[in-house]
Amino acid sequence: MIEIIDPVTLNLLKETQFGLSDESGNVVYPILNGAYRLVSNNNYTSNFGMEWNAFQKTQIDKFSGNTVSENRLFAQTNWPKDGLQNQTVLEVGSGAGRFSQIILDHTKATLYSVDYSTAVEANFRNNGPNERLKLLQASIYDLPFKKHSFDKVICLGVLQHTPDVKASVKALVEMVKPGGELVIDFYPIKNILTKVHGKYILRPFLKRMNHDRMMALIRNNIDSLISIYKFNKRIGLGVLNRFVPICEIDRTLPAGMAEDQLKEWIILDTFDMFSPAYDQPQRLSTVSNWVKEFGLVDVDASWVKYHDNLEAATVRGRRQL
Ligand SMILES: C[S@@+](CC[C@H](N)C(=O)[O-])C[C@H]1O[C@@H](n2cnc3c(N)ncnc32)[C@H](O)[C@@H]1O
């Protein structure tokens, strides 16, 4: 069983219908819309809270009709489907819960799913209530669990968006119990051109923009941007798309979607590209060295292919028994 602790006092907390309470029975962290709230909504992830509540169902396999999240999770983790009986999984940075859904619907694990933003509300609407799901709004830097608690720890699509990526990796490693496993991925630095990109040129201005305004700007211009992107590709100048302010459709979105569905994913991913407070890609070798430095063994760093046109820079490791 996983014990939930107060990240400030380190005292044990008890789950009640009103929230997490201390030993005197006082609720110290309330439960609201299905999630224990250990932090205020007013933090650097407010863009993600807005994004995942606005696009609650877009990337959730059971609603989108595709199997991208399922393929990705099992390709990255190598977990057996229908396995993980009596195992505990910690997922950090769960967003709207695309991987929470797969863990709950395709394994038998109990899931502790954490996000710093109000995305926990979207996750609850998508995946709750479920007796195998505990949702917590908390930060990777103040996780409310004892060290070495979980059989599996995953953090997918998150690390680059945290302010101190090395400290984030350390916090995740600390949660893995002896014999347990860590699986993480992140935006990779591939070569010196990685940051020569419209995203990194425009982000210093755009990340400060009001999020409603940014969303409206993207929605109002998305058709023209898609046309420019397609035109550049058609005339053999696809390389110019690095500088068009739109997500990298061919490299980041699953091929084969209907036009309307693809457009929704493009709007979501374009907002996701410009709005985060932090966007810090990492080298596979750097992250893998950190994971070893923090004590895991059998560390594997590789590109994992999970769809015709998609792959993820993934690091896995295990804590020795
Ligand atoms: C790009 S989203 C990915 C969400 C989900 N894993 C997915 O792939 O759909 C990154 C998520 O990380 C969360 N996040 C960022 N910093 C965090 C922190 N310090 N602690 C916990 N979650 C954090 C954000 O709120 C956001 O929901």
CSV table of C-alpha atoms and ligand atoms in Angstrom, one decimal:
chain,number,residue,atom,x,y,z
A,1,MET,CA,0.0,0.0,0.0
A,2,ILE,CA,1.2,3.5,-0.8
A,3,GLU,CA,1.4,5.9,2.1
A,4,ILE,CA,0.6,9.5,1.3
A,5,ILE,CA,2.6,12.0,3.3
A,6,ASP,CA,2.6,15.8,3.8
A,7,PRO,CA,5.4,17.0,1.6
A,8,VAL,CA,6.0,19.9,4.0
A,9,THR,CA,5.9,18.1,7.4
A,10,LEU,CA,6.6,14.6,6.1
A,11,ASN,CA,3.8,13.4,8.4
A,12,LEU,CA,1.5,10.6,7.3
A,13,LEU,CA,-1.8,11.8,5.9
A,14,LYS,CA,-5.1,9.9,5.8
A,15,GLU,CA,-7.5,9.8,2.9
A,16,THR,CA,-11.0,10.9,3.8
A,17,GLN,CA,-14.0,11.9,1.7
A,18,PHE,CA,-13.1,15.6,2.3
A,19,GLY,CA,-9.4,15.3,1.5
A,20,LEU,CA,-6.1,14.4,3.1
A,21,SER,CA,-6.2,14.8,6.8
A,22,ASP,CA,-3.5,14.9,9.5
A,23,GLU,CA,-3.4,12.8,12.6
A,24,SER,CA,-5.8,15.1,14.5
A,25,GLY,CA,-8.4,14.7,11.7
A,26,ASN,CA,-8.0,18.2,10.2
A,27,VAL,CA,-8.2,18.2,6.4
A,28,VAL,CA,-4.9,19.7,5.3
A,29,TYR,CA,-5.4,19.2,1.5
A,30,PRO,CA,-9.0,19.2,0.2
A,31,ILE,CA,-10.4,16.9,-2.5
A,32,LEU,CA,-12.0,18.9,-5.3
A,33,ASN,CA,-13.5,17.5,-8.5
A,34,GLY,CA,-11.9,14.1,-7.9
A,35,ALA,CA,-8.3,15.2,-7.0
A,36,TYR,CA,-6.4,15.9,-3.8
A,37,ARG,CA,-5.1,19.5,-4.1
A,38,LEU,CA,-1.7,20.0,-2.5
A,39,VAL,CA,-0.8,23.1,-4.5
A,40,SER,CA,-2.5,26.3,-5.6
A,41,ASN,CA,-3.7,26.6,-9.3
A,42,ASN,CA,-1.6,29.7,-9.6
A,43,ASN,CA,1.7,28.3,-10.8
A,44,TYR,CA,3.8,28.1,-14.0
A,45,THR,CA,1.6,25.3,-15.5
A,46,SER,CA,-1.6,27.3,-15.9
A,47,ASN,CA,-1.2,27.0,-19.7
A,48,PHE,CA,-1.5,23.2,-19.3
A,49,GLY,CA,-4.5,23.5,-17.0
A,50,MET,CA,-6.3,25.5,-19.7
A,51,GLU,CA,-5.0,23.3,-22.6
A,52,TRP,CA,-6.0,19.9,-21.1
A,53,ASN,CA,-9.4,21.1,-19.9
A,54,ALA,CA,-10.1,22.6,-23.4
A,55,PHE,CA,-8.9,19.6,-25.2
A,56,GLN,CA,-10.0,17.0,-22.6
A,57,LYS,CA,-10.8,14.2,-25.0
A,58,THR,CA,-8.6,14.9,-28.1
A,59,GLN,CA,-5.7,12.6,-27.3
A,60,ILE,CA,-7.5,10.0,-25.2
A,61,ASP,CA,-7.5,6.7,-27.2
A,62,LYS,CA,-11.0,5.7,-26.0
A,63,PHE,CA,-12.4,8.9,-27.5
A,64,SER,CA,-10.2,9.5,-30.4
A,65,GLY,CA,-10.6,6.1,-31.9
A,66,ASN,CA,-6.9,5.5,-32.4
A,67,THR,CA,-4.4,3.5,-30.4
A,68,VAL,CA,-1.5,5.9,-30.3
A,69,SER,CA,-1.3,6.3,-26.5
A,70,GLU,CA,-1.6,2.5,-26.0
A,71,ASN,CA,1.1,1.7,-28.6
A,72,ARG,CA,3.4,4.3,-27.1
A,73,LEU,CA,3.0,3.3,-23.5
A,74,PHE,CA,3.5,-0.4,-24.1
A,75,ALA,CA,6.4,0.3,-26.6
A,76,GLN,CA,8.2,2.5,-24.1
A,77,THR,CA,7.6,0.4,-21.0
A,78,ASN,CA,7.5,-3.2,-22.3
A,79,TRP,CA,4.9,-3.9,-19.7
A,80,PRO,CA,2.7,-6.9,-20.2
A,81,LYS,CA,-0.9,-6.1,-21.1
A,82,ASP,CA,-3.4,-7.3,-18.5
A,83,GLY,CA,-0.4,-7.6,-16.1
A,84,LEU,CA,0.8,-5.6,-13.2
A,85,GLN,CA,-1.6,-7.2,-10.7
A,86,ASN,CA,-0.9,-5.8,-7.2
A,87,GLN,CA,1.6,-3.3,-8.6
A,88,THR,CA,1.6,0.4,-8.0
A,89,VAL,CA,2.3,2.9,-10.7
A,90,LEU,CA,3.2,6.6,-10.2
A,91,GLU,CA,2.6,8.8,-13.2
A,92,VAL,CA,3.9,12.4,-13.0
A,93,GLY,CA,2.6,15.1,-15.3
A,94,SER,CA,-0.5,13.2,-16.5
A,95,GLY,CA,-2.3,16.0,-18.3
A,96,ALA,CA,-5.7,15.0,-19.5
A,97,GLY,CA,-4.8,11.4,-18.7
A,98,ARG,CA,-4.0,9.8,-22.0
A,99,PHE,CA,-1.7,7.3,-20.4
A,100,SER,CA,-3.8,7.1,-17.2
A,101,GLN,CA,-6.5,5.7,-19.4
A,102,ILE,CA,-4.3,3.0,-20.9
A,103,ILE,CA,-2.9,2.0,-17.5
A,104,LEU,CA,-6.4,1.7,-16.0
A,105,ASP,CA,-8.0,0.0,-19.0
A,106,HIS,CA,-5.2,-2.3,-20.1
A,107,THR,CA,-3.4,-3.3,-16.9
A,108,LYS,CA,-4.4,-4.2,-13.4
A,109,ALA,CA,-2.2,-1.8,-11.6
A,110,THR,CA,-3.2,0.8,-9.1
A,111,LEU,CA,-2.3,4.3,-10.4
A,112,TYR,CA,-1.2,7.4,-8.5
A,113,SER,CA,-1.4,10.1,-11.0
A,114,VAL,CA,0.0,13.6,-10.3
A,115,ASP,CA,-0.1,16.9,-12.2
A,116,TYR,CA,0.8,20.4,-11.1
A,117,SER,CA,-2.0,22.0,-13.0
A,118,THR,CA,-5.8,21.8,-13.1
A,119,ALA,CA,-5.5,19.2,-15.8
A,120,VAL,CA,-6.3,16.7,-12.9
A,121,GLU,CA,-9.9,17.8,-13.4
A,122,ALA,CA,-9.8,16.7,-17.1
A,123,ASN,CA,-8.2,13.5,-16.1
A,124,PHE,CA,-10.9,12.8,-13.5
A,125,ARG,CA,-13.6,13.5,-16.1
A,126,ASN,CA,-11.9,11.1,-18.5
A,127,ASN,CA,-10.9,8.3,-16.1
A,128,GLY,CA,-12.7,8.7,-12.8
A,129,PRO,CA,-14.1,7.6,-10.5
A,130,ASN,CA,-12.1,4.4,-10.4
A,131,GLU,CA,-11.0,2.6,-7.3
A,132,ARG,CA,-7.6,1.9,-8.9
A,133,LEU,CA,-7.0,5.7,-9.5
A,134,LYS,CA,-5.8,8.3,-7.1
A,135,LEU,CA,-5.4,11.8,-8.5
A,136,LEU,CA,-3.3,14.4,-6.9
A,137,GLN,CA,-2.6,18.0,-7.9
A,138,ALA,CA,1.0,18.3,-6.7
A,139,SER,CA,4.5,19.1,-8.0
A,140,ILE,CA,7.2,16.7,-9.1
A,141,TYR,CA,9.5,18.6,-6.6
A,142,ASP,CA,7.2,17.9,-3.6
A,143,LEU,CA,5.7,14.5,-4.2
A,144,PRO,CA,3.6,13.4,-1.3
A,145,PHE,CA,5.0,9.9,-1.0
A,146,LYS,CA,7.8,8.2,0.9
A,147,LYS,CA,11.0,7.5,-1.1
A,148,HIS,CA,11.3,4.1,-2.8
A,149,SER,CA,7.5,3.5,-2.8
A,150,PHE,CA,6.5,2.5,-6.3
A,151,ASP,CA,6.9,-0.6,-8.5
A,152,LYS,CA,6.7,1.6,-11.6
A,153,VAL,CA,7.3,5.3,-12.2
A,154,ILE,CA,6.5,7.0,-15.5
A,155,CYS,CA,6.8,10.6,-16.7
A,156,LEU,CA,6.0,11.0,-20.4
A,157,GLY,CA,6.1,14.3,-22.2
A,158,VAL,CA,6.8,16.4,-19.1
A,159,LEU,CA,10.5,16.8,-18.2
A,160,GLN,CA,11.3,19.4,-20.8
A,161,HIS,CA,8.5,21.6,-19.3
A,162,THR,CA,10.0,21.6,-15.7
A,163,PRO,CA,12.3,24.4,-14.5
A,164,ASP,CA,15.1,22.1,-13.3
A,165,VAL,CA,15.2,18.9,-15.4
A,166,LYS,CA,18.0,17.2,-13.4
A,167,ALA,CA,16.1,17.8,-10.1
A,168,SER,CA,13.0,16.5,-11.7
A,169,VAL,CA,14.7,13.3,-12.8
A,170,LYS,CA,16.2,12.9,-9.3
A,171,ALA,CA,12.7,13.3,-7.7
A,172,LEU,CA,11.3,10.5,-10.0
A,173,VAL,CA,14.2,8.1,-9.4
A,174,GLU,CA,13.7,8.6,-5.6
A,175,MET,CA,10.1,7.2,-5.9
A,176,VAL,CA,11.2,3.8,-7.4
A,177,LYS,CA,11.3,1.0,-5.0
A,178,PRO,CA,13.9,-1.8,-5.0
A,179,GLY,CA,13.2,-4.0,-8.0
A,180,GLY,CA,11.0,-1.2,-9.4
A,181,GLU,CA,11.4,0.5,-12.8
A,182,LEU,CA,11.5,4.1,-14.1
A,183,VAL,CA,10.4,5.0,-17.7
A,184,ILE,CA,10.8,8.7,-18.8
A,185,ASP,CA,10.9,10.6,-22.1
A,186,PHE,CA,11.6,14.1,-23.1
A,187,TYR,CA,12.2,16.4,-26.1
A,188,PRO,CA,15.6,15.4,-27.4
A,189,ILE,CA,18.5,17.5,-28.5
A,190,LYS,CA,19.4,15.8,-31.8
A,191,ASN,CA,22.0,18.2,-33.2
A,192,ILE,CA,23.0,21.8,-33.4
A,193,LEU,CA,19.9,22.6,-35.4
A,194,THR,CA,17.4,21.5,-32.7
A,195,LYS,CA,17.1,25.0,-31.4
A,196,VAL,CA,17.2,26.7,-34.8
A,197,HIS,CA,13.5,26.6,-35.0
A,198,GLY,CA,10.6,29.0,-35.2
A,199,LYS,CA,9.4,27.7,-31.8
A,200,TYR,CA,12.6,28.8,-30.0
A,201,ILE,CA,12.7,32.1,-31.8
A,202,LEU,CA,9.1,33.1,-31.0
A,203,ARG,CA,8.7,31.5,-27.6
A,204,PRO,CA,10.4,34.3,-25.6
A,205,PHE,CA,7.6,36.6,-26.7
A,206,LEU,CA,4.7,34.2,-27.0
A,207,LYS,CA,5.1,32.4,-23.7
A,208,ARG,CA,4.2,35.7,-22.0
A,209,MET,CA,1.1,36.2,-24.0
A,210,ASN,CA,-2.3,35.8,-22.4
A,211,HIS,CA,-3.4,32.2,-23.0
A,212,ASP,CA,-6.9,33.0,-24.2
A,213,ARG,CA,-5.4,35.4,-26.7
A,214,MET,CA,-2.9,32.9,-27.9
A,215,MET,CA,-5.6,30.2,-28.3
A,216,ALA,CA,-7.8,32.7,-30.3
A,217,LEU,CA,-4.8,33.7,-32.5
A,218,ILE,CA,-4.0,30.1,-33.3
A,219,ARG,CA,-7.6,29.2,-34.0
A,220,ASN,CA,-8.1,32.2,-36.3
A,221,ASN,CA,-5.0,31.5,-38.3
A,222,ILE,CA,-4.7,27.7,-38.3
A,223,ASP,CA,-6.2,27.2,-41.8
A,224,SER,CA,-3.7,29.5,-43.4
A,225,LEU,CA,-0.8,28.0,-41.4
A,226,ILE,CA,-1.8,24.5,-42.5
A,227,SER,CA,-1.9,25.7,-46.2
A,228,ILE,CA,1.5,27.2,-46.0
A,229,TYR,CA,2.9,24.1,-44.3
A,230,LYS,CA,1.4,21.8,-47.0
A,231,PHE,CA,2.5,24.2,-49.8
A,232,ASN,CA,6.1,24.2,-48.6
A,233,LYS,CA,6.1,20.4,-48.6
A,234,ARG,CA,4.6,20.2,-52.0
A,235,ILE,CA,7.2,22.4,-53.6
A,236,GLY,CA,10.0,20.5,-51.9
A,237,LEU,CA,10.8,23.2,-49.4
A,238,GLY,CA,9.5,21.4,-46.3
A,239,VAL,CA,12.6,22.5,-44.5
A,240,LEU,CA,11.1,26.0,-44.3
A,241,ASN,CA,8.4,24.7,-42.1
A,242,ARG,CA,10.8,25.0,-39.2
A,243,PHE,CA,10.1,28.7,-39.3
A,244,VAL,CA,6.3,28.5,-39.8
A,245,PRO,CA,4.6,29.0,-36.4
A,246,ILE,CA,2.8,25.7,-36.4
A,247,CYS,CA,3.6,22.4,-34.8
A,248,GLU,CA,5.6,19.8,-36.8
A,249,ILE,CA,2.7,18.0,-38.2
A,250,ASP,CA,4.6,15.1,-39.8
A,251,ARG,CA,7.0,14.5,-37.0
A,252,THR,CA,4.8,14.9,-33.9
A,253,LEU,CA,1.3,13.9,-34.9
A,254,PRO,CA,0.1,10.4,-35.8
A,255,ALA,CA,-0.3,9.9,-39.6
A,256,GLY,CA,-3.7,8.7,-40.9
A,257,MET,CA,-6.2,10.9,-39.1
A,258,ALA,CA,-9.3,12.5,-40.7
A,259,GLU,CA,-8.9,16.2,-41.6
A,260,ASP,CA,-11.1,17.6,-38.9
A,261,GLN,CA,-9.5,15.5,-36.2
A,262,LEU,CA,-6.0,16.3,-37.4
A,263,LYS,CA,-6.9,20.0,-37.3
A,264,GLU,CA,-7.9,19.7,-33.6
A,265,TRP,CA,-4.6,18.0,-32.8
A,266,ILE,CA,-2.7,20.7,-34.7
A,267,ILE,CA,-4.4,23.5,-32.7
A,268,LEU,CA,-3.7,21.6,-29.5
A,269,ASP,CA,0.0,20.9,-30.3
A,270,THR,CA,0.6,24.5,-31.6
A,271,PHE,CA,-0.7,25.9,-28.3
A,272,ASP,CA,1.4,23.3,-26.5
A,273,MET,CA,4.5,24.4,-28.4
A,274,PHE,CA,4.3,28.1,-27.6
A,275,SER,CA,2.6,28.5,-24.3
A,276,PRO,CA,4.8,26.5,-21.8
A,277,ALA,CA,6.9,28.5,-19.3
A,278,TYR,CA,9.8,26.1,-19.9
A,279,ASP,CA,10.9,24.1,-22.9
A,280,GLN,CA,14.3,22.5,-22.3
A,281,PRO,CA,15.2,19.7,-24.6
A,282,GLN,CA,17.9,17.3,-23.4
A,283,ARG,CA,20.4,14.9,-24.8
A,284,LEU,CA,19.6,11.2,-24.3
A,285,SER,CA,23.1,10.6,-23.0
A,286,THR,CA,22.8,13.4,-20.4
A,287,VAL,CA,19.5,12.1,-19.0
A,288,SER,CA,20.7,8.5,-19.0
A,289,ASN,CA,23.9,9.6,-17.0
A,290,TRP,CA,21.7,11.3,-14.4
A,291,VAL,CA,19.6,8.2,-14.0
A,292,LYS,CA,22.8,6.2,-13.4
A,293,GLU,CA,24.2,8.9,-11.1
A,294,PHE,CA,21.0,8.8,-9.0
A,295,GLY,CA,21.4,5.0,-8.5
A,296,LEU,CA,19.4,3.1,-11.0
A,297,VAL,CA,20.9,0.1,-12.9
A,298,ASP,CA,20.3,-1.5,-16.3
A,299,VAL,CA,19.8,1.9,-17.7
A,300,ASP,CA,18.8,2.0,-21.3
A,301,ALA,CA,18.6,5.1,-23.5
A,302,SER,CA,17.0,4.7,-26.9
A,303,TRP,CA,14.6,6.0,-29.5
A,304,VAL,CA,11.4,4.0,-29.2
A,305,LYS,CA,9.3,3.8,-32.3
A,306,TYR,CA,5.5,3.6,-31.5
A,307,HIS,CA,3.7,4.6,-34.7
A,308,ASP,CA,4.5,4.7,-38.5
A,309,ASN,CA,6.0,8.2,-38.2
A,310,LEU,CA,6.6,8.7,-34.5
A,311,GLU,CA,9.3,7.8,-32.0
A,312,ALA,CA,10.2,9.0,-28.5
A,313,ALA,CA,13.6,9.6,-26.8
A,314,THR,CA,13.2,7.2,-23.9
A,315,VAL,CA,15.3,6.4,-20.8
A,316,ARG,CA,14.5,3.3,-18.6
A,317,GLY,CA,16.2,2.1,-15.5
A,318,ARG,CA,15.7,-0.2,-12.5
A,319,ARG,CA,16.5,0.0,-8.8
A,320,GLN,CA,18.5,-3.0,-7.7
A,321,LEU,CA,16.7,-5.3,-5.3
B,1,LIG,C1,2.9,18.3,-22.3
B,1,LIG,S1,2.0,17.9,-20.9
B,1,LIG,C2,2.0,16.1,-21.0
B,1,LIG,C3,0.8,15.5,-20.4
B,1,LIG,C4,0.7,14.0,-20.6
B,1,LIG,N1,1.8,13.3,-20.0
B,1,LIG,C5,0.6,13.7,-22.1
B,1,LIG,O1,1.6,13.2,-22.6
B,1,LIG,O2,-0.5,13.9,-22.6
B,1,LIG,C6,3.1,18.2,-19.6
B,1,LIG,C7,2.3,18.1,-18.2
B,1,LIG,O3,3.3,18.2,-17.2
B,1,LIG,C8,2.8,18.9,-16.1
B,1,LIG,N2,3.8,19.5,-15.3
B,1,LIG,C9,4.7,20.4,-15.6
B,1,LIG,N3,5.5,20.7,-14.5
B,1,LIG,C10,5.1,19.9,-13.5
B,1,LIG,C11,5.5,19.7,-12.2
B,1,LIG,N4,6.4,20.5,-11.6
B,1,LIG,N5,4.9,18.7,-11.4
B,1,LIG,C12,4.0,17.9,-12.0
B,1,LIG,N6,3.5,18.1,-13.3
B,1,LIG,C13,4.1,19.1,-14.0
B,1,LIG,C14,1.9,20.0,-16.8
B,1,LIG,O4,0.9,20.5,-16.0
B,1,LIG,C15,1.4,19.2,-18.0
B,1,LIG,O5,0.1,18.7,-17.7
